Each structure stands twice: as C-alpha cells, then as structure tokens.
Tab-separated table of C-alpha atoms in Angstrom:
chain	number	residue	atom	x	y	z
A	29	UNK	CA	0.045	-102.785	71.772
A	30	UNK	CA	2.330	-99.543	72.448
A	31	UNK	CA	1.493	-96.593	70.686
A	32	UNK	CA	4.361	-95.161	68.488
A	33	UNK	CA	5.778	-92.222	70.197
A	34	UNK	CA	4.922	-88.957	68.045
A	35	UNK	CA	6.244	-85.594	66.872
A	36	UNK	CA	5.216	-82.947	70.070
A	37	UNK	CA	5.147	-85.549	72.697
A	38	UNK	CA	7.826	-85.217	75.717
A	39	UNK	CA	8.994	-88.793	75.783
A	40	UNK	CA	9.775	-88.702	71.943
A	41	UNK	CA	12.254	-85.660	72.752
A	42	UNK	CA	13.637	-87.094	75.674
A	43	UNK	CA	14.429	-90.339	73.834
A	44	UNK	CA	15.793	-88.609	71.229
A	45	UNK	CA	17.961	-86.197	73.230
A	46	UNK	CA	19.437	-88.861	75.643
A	47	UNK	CA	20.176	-90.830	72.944
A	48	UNK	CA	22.159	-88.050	71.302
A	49	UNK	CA	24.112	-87.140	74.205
A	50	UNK	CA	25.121	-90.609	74.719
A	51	UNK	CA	26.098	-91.211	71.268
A	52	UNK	CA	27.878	-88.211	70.989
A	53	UNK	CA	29.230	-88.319	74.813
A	54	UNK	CA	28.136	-85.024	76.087
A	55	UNK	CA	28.934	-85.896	79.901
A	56	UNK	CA	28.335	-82.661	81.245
A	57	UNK	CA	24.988	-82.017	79.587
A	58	UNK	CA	24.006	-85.361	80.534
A	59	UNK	CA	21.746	-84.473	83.314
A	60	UNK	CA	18.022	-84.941	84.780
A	61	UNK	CA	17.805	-80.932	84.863
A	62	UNK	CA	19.373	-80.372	81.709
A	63	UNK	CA	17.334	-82.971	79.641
A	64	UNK	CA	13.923	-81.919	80.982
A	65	UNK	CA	14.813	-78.242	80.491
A	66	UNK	CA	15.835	-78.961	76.965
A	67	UNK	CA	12.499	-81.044	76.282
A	68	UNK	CA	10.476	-77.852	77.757
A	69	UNK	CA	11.748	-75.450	75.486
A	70	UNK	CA	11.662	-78.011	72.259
A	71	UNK	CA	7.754	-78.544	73.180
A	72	UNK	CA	7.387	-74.605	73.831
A	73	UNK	CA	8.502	-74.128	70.249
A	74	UNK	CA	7.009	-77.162	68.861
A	75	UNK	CA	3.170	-75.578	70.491
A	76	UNK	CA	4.070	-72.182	69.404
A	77	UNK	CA	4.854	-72.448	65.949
A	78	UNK	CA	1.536	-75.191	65.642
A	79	UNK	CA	-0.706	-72.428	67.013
A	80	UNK	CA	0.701	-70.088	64.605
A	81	UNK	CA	-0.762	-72.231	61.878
A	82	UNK	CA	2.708	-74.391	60.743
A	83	UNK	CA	1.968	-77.523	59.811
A	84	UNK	CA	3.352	-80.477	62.380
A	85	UNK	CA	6.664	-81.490	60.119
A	86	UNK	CA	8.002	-77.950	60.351
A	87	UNK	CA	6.691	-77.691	64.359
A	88	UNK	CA	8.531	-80.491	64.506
A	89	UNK	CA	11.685	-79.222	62.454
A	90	UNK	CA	11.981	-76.339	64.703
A	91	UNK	CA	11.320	-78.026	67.815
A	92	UNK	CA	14.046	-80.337	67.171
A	93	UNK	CA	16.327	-77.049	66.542
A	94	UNK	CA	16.051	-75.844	69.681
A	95	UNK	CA	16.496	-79.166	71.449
A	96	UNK	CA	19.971	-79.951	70.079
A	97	UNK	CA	20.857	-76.217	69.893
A	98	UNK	CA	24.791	-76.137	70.660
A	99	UNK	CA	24.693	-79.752	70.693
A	100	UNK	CA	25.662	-80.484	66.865
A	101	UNK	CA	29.630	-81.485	67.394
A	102	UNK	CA	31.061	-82.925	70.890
A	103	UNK	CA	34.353	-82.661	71.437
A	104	UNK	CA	34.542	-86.751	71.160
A	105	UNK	CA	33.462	-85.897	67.476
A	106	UNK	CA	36.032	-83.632	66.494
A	107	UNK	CA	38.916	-86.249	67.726
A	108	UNK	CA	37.247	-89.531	66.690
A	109	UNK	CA	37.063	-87.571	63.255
A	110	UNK	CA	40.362	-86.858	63.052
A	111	UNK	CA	41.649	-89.928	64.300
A	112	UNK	CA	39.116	-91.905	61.702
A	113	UNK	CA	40.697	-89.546	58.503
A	114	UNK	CA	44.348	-88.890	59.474
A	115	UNK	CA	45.236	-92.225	62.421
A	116	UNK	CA	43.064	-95.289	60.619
A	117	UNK	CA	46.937	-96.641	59.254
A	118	UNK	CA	48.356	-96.442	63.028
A	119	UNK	CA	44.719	-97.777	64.902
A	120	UNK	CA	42.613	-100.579	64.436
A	121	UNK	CA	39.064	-99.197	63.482
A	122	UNK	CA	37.788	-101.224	66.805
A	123	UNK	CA	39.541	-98.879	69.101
A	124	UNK	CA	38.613	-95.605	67.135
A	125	UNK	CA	35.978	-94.845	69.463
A	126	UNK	CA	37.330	-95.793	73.277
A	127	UNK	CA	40.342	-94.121	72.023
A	128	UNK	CA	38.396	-90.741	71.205
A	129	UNK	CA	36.505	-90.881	74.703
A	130	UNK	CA	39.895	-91.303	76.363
A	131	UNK	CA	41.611	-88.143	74.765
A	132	UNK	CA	37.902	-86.234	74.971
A	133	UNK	CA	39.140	-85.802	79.027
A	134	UNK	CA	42.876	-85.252	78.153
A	135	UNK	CA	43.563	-81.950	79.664
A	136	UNK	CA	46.346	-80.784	76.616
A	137	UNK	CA	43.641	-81.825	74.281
A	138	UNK	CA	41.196	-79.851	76.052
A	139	UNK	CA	43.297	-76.895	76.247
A	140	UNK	CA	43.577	-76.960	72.355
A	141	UNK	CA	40.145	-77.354	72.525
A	142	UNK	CA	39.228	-74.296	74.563
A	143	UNK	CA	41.820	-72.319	72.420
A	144	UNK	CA	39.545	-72.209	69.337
A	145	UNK	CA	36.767	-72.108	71.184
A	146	UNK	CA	34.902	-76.093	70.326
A	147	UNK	CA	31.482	-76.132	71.706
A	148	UNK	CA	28.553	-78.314	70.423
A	149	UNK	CA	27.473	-75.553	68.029
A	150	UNK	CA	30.868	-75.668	66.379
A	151	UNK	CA	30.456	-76.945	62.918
A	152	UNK	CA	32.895	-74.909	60.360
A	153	UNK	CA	34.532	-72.345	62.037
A	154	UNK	CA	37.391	-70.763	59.668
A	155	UNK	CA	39.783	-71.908	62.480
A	156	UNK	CA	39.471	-75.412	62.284
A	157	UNK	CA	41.833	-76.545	59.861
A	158	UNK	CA	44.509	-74.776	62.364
A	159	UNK	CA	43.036	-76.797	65.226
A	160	UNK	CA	42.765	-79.921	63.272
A	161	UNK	CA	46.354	-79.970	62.804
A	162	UNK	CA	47.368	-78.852	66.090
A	163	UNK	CA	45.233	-81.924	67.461
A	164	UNK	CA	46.247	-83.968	64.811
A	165	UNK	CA	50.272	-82.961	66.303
A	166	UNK	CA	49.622	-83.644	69.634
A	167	UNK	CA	47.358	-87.102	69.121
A	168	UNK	CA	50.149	-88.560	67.237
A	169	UNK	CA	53.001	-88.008	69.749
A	170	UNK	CA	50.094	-88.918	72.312
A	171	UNK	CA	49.907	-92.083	70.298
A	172	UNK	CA	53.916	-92.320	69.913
A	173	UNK	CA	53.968	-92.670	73.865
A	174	UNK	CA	51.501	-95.141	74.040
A	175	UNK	CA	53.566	-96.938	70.937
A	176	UNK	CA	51.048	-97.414	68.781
C-alpha cells in the first residue's frame, strides 16, 4: 500500500506545482529546472520556519507561498475569464478553454498584455478594468473574423 504523500516532502510539491502549471498553462515555467528550483526553495522555507518552532500547517502555508510565488494568474486566466463573463452568449462553454489557450499566444493579445504589465502575481492591479476592456475590444473583433 502507497503511503499518502505529505506536507514537506518533495514529490508532494512537485505534484502540486506541475499540476498547477498545467492547469493554468504556464508554458514557459514549465520546465525540469524551473520545477525543481521552485520545490527547493518551497522545502527551504517549509524546514526553516519548522525549526523555528511553527507548527507543520503554517510550514506548510508558507512553503506553498513561495512555491506558486508569481504564479497566481496566467495569462490563459485573465482571457478565459473574460471570455467566460463577457463572450459565454457568442461561444459554446465547450470551447471556452481551447479558445483561451489559442489567444494566450496571440501576439496583439500579448502586447496588451505586456502593456499593463500581467504576470502570474497579477491579481487586482488598479489597471485592470482598462485592460479588461481593451482585451475584451480586441477578442470580440478577433472573434468577428473568425465569425463566431
């Protein structure tokens, strides 16, 4: 019988990050380097903070902080968001998601991106209702060429 994989081990937090970065499609952080780096630091706080005398849940808290630091909101997020509030009338539900990964790599969509500055730590920025329409603008006549 397997063991359950607990807080402080590596292979929980490499689970758990690949899993996030696939779910979330982070493409570029998706890599061997990347992950194991990642895990190192999350177990270097997870030890630190236990030999400080915190108990394992808030080790654990902490840990997981600095293992999905900048890593809260992809850029697939933002769009599949806004096309999931403002484009459910013009797209079937089914397509929400291929249709978010497709425009994630579309170069004006980046470029609005890049403009106000949409990382994986951005979670309310004051600028985002701006962007949100500006995407919103350009996803809709994106859509209006593809006629749908």
């Amino acid at each position: 019988m397997e063991t359950p994989k607990k807080y402080g081990e590596p292979d929980f937090y490499i689970g758990y990050l690949r899993e996030h970065l696939k779910e979330h499609h982070f493409d570029k952080e998706n890599t061997q380097k990347f992950i194991e780096n990642r895990v190192d630091d999350a177990l270097e706080t997870y030890t630190g903070e236990f030999a400080s005398g915190r108990p394992p849940y808030i080790c654990h808290e902490l840990a997981m902080r600095t293992l999905l630091e900048k890593l809260y909101v992809s850029r697939f997020d933002i769009i599949y968001h806004i096309i999931e509030e403002d484009c459910w009338l013009r797209l079937d539900p089914s397509v929400w998601e291929v249709t978010a990964v497709h425009f994630a790599s579309d170069r004006e969509i980046n470029a609005i991106l890049d403009k106000y500055g949409a990382d994986g730590g951005f979670l309310e920025k004051e600028g985002y209702p701006a962007m949100r329409l500006e995407l919103l603008g350009i996803l809709n006549e994106k859509l209006d060429g593809y006629e749908l």
